XYZ file of C-alpha atoms in Angstrom:
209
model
C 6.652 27.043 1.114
C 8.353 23.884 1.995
C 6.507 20.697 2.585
C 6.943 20.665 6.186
C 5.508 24.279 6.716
C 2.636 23.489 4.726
C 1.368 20.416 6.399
C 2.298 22.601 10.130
C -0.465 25.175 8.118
C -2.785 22.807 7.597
C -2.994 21.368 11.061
C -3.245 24.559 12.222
C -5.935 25.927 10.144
C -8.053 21.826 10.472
C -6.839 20.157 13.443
C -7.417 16.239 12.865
C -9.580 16.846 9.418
C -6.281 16.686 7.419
C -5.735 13.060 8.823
C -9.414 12.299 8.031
C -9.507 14.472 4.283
C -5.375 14.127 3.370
C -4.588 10.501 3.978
C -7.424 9.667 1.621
C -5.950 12.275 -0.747
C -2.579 10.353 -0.231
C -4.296 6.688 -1.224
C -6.135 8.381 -4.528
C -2.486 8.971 -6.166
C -2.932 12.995 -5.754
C 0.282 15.221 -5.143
C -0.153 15.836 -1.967
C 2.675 15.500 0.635
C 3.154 11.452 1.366
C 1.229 9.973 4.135
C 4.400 8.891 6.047
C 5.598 12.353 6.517
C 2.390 14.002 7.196
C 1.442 10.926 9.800
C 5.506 11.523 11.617
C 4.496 15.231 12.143
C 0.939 13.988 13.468
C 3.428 11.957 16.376
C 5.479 14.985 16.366
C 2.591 17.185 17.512
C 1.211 14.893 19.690
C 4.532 14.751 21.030
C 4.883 18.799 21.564
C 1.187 18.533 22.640
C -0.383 20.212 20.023
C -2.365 17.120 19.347
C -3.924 14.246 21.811
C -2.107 10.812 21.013
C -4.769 8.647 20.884
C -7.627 10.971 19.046
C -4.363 11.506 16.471
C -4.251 7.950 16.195
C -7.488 7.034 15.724
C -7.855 9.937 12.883
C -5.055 8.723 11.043
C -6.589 5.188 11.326
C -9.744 6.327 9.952
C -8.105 8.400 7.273
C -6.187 5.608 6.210
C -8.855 3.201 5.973
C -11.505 5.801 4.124
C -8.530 5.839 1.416
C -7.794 2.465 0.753
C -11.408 1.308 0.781
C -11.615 4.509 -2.133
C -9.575 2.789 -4.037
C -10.535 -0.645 -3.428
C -13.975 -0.168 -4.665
C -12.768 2.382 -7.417
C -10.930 -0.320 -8.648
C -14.178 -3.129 -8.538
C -16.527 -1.120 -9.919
C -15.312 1.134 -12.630
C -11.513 -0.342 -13.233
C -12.775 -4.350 -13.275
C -15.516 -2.953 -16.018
C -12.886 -1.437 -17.989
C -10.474 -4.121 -17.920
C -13.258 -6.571 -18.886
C -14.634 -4.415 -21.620
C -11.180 -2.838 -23.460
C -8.073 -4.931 -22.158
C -8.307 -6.881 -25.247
C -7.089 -3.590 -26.129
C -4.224 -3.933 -24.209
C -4.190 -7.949 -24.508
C -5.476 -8.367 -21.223
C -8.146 -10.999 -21.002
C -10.831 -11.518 -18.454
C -8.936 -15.300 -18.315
C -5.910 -13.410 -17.337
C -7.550 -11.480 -14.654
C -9.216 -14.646 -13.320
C -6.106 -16.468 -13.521
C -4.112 -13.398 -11.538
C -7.072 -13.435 -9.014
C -6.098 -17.067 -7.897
C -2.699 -16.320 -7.757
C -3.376 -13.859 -5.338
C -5.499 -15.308 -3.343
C -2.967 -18.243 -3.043
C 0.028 -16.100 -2.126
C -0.838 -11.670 -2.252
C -3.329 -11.158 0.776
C -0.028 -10.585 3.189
C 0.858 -7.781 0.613
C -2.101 -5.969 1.693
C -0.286 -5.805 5.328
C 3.075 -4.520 4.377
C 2.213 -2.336 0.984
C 1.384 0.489 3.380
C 5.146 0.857 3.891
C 6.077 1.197 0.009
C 5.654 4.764 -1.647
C 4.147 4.174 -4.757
C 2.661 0.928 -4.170
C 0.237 1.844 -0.794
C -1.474 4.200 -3.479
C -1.948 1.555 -6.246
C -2.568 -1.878 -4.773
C -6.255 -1.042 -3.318
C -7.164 -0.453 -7.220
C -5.365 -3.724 -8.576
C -7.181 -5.382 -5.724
C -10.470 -4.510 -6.390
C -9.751 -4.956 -10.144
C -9.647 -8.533 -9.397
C -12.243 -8.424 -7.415
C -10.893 -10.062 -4.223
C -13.701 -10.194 -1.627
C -14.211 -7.289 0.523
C -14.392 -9.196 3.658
C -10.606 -10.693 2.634
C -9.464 -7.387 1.558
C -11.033 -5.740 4.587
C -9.310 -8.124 7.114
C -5.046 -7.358 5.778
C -6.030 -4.250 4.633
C -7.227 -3.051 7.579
C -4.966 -4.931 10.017
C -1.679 -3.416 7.879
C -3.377 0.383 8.079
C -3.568 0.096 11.882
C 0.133 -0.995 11.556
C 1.722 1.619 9.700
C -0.143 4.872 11.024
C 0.662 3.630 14.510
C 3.947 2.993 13.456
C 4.642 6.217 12.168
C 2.807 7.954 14.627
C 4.488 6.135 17.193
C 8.130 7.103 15.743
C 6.710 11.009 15.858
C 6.272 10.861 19.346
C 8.748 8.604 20.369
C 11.095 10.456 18.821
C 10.198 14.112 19.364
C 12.332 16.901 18.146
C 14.689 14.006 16.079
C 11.626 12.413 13.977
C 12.597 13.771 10.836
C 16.011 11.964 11.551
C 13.893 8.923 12.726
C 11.878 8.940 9.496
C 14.491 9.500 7.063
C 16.317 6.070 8.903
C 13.208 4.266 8.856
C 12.741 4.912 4.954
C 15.923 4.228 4.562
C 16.081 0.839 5.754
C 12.941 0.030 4.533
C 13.946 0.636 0.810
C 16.677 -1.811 1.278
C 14.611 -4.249 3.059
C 11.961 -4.079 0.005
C 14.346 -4.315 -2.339
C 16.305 -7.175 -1.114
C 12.361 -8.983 -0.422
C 12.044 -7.825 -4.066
C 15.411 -9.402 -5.586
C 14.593 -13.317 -3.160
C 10.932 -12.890 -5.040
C 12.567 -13.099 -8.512
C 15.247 -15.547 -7.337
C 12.855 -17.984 -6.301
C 10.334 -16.948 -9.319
C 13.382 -17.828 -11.288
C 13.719 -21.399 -9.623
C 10.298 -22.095 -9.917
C 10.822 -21.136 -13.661
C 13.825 -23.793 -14.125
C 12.099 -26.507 -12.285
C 8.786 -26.333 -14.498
C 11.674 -26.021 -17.473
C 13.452 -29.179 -16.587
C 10.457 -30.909 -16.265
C 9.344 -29.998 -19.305
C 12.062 -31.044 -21.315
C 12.601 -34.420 -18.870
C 8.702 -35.458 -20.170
C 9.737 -34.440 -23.906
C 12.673 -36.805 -23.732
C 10.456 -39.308 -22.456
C 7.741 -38.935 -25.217
């Protein structure tokens, strides 16, 4: 059974629980079909009229945020413990998680908008957030905001697009992998800048000494 027949089987056997139990599934890392797909065919549906629009929506919504908080708080209170306790282990120090924290919190809480759009990342970054312990109420406010984003986004292209959303989707993907990885190769350009400057700097105030 392809993937497509088995999501149309679960729908049909749970209605709007496989928004509420899957999408959660989805954000724990489990191989289960990808919440993109599964929230396309939700449009789709809604679309043919299997589903209501908005009650779709709104499941999807809550799906998406039961997930992500999941992992936010998996991540703060068992993954921050273990970090603390054994990354010595690993040579990760509680100074380097403190360290990352502030990093973040200077330049990562957009992330939490647009991570829903990355396969691979959506499921992770809720743990590495709450590893660091970022405040709920911060996390809460992009997370949040960027879940309402993507499931009406792909929701919305389901509908919009009817009987053509797996073509839809498979653009949308598309593109979106090339956006993220040109975002990806400017992030180490201007890492790499950054890098030089503090370099020549460096050696400018050894010269000087």
């Amino acid at each position: 059974m392809n993937v497509l027949a088995w999501i149309e089987r679960m729908f049909e056997h749970y209605g709007y629980f496989v928004l509420l139990l899957g999408l959660p599934v989805d954000f724990i890392a489990l191989p289960l079909p990808p919440g993109q797909t599964t929230l396309t065919y939700t449009g789709y549906l809604a679309y043919k009229g299997v589903l209501q629009f908005v009650p779709a929506l709104l499941a999807g919504y809550a799906g998406s945020v039961i997930g992500v908080t999941i992992t936010y708080w998996l991540g703060r209170r068992i993954g921050a413990p273990l970090v603390e306790r054994y990354g010595k282990w690993i040579f990760l120090k509680p100074s380097h998680l403190e360290k990352t924290r502030r990093i973040y919190e200077k330049y990562g809480n957009k992330m939490l908008l647009i991570n829903f759009f990355v396969p691979g990342v959506r499921q992770f970054f809720g743990y590495f957030v709450g590893i660091i312990r970022i405040p709920y109420r911060t996390f809460a406010l992009y997370a949040y905001t960027g879940a309402a984003i993507w499931v009406t986004a792909f929701v919305g292209i389901g509908f919009v697009f009817g009987e053509q959303w797996q073509y839809a989707i498979g653009l949308v993907e598309k593109y979106l992998k090339y956006f993220f990885m040109g975002l990806g190769a400017l992030l180490l350009v201007i890492v790499y800048m950054k890098w030089r400057k503090w370099r020549l700097k460096v050696a400018k105030l050894s010269r000087n000494s």
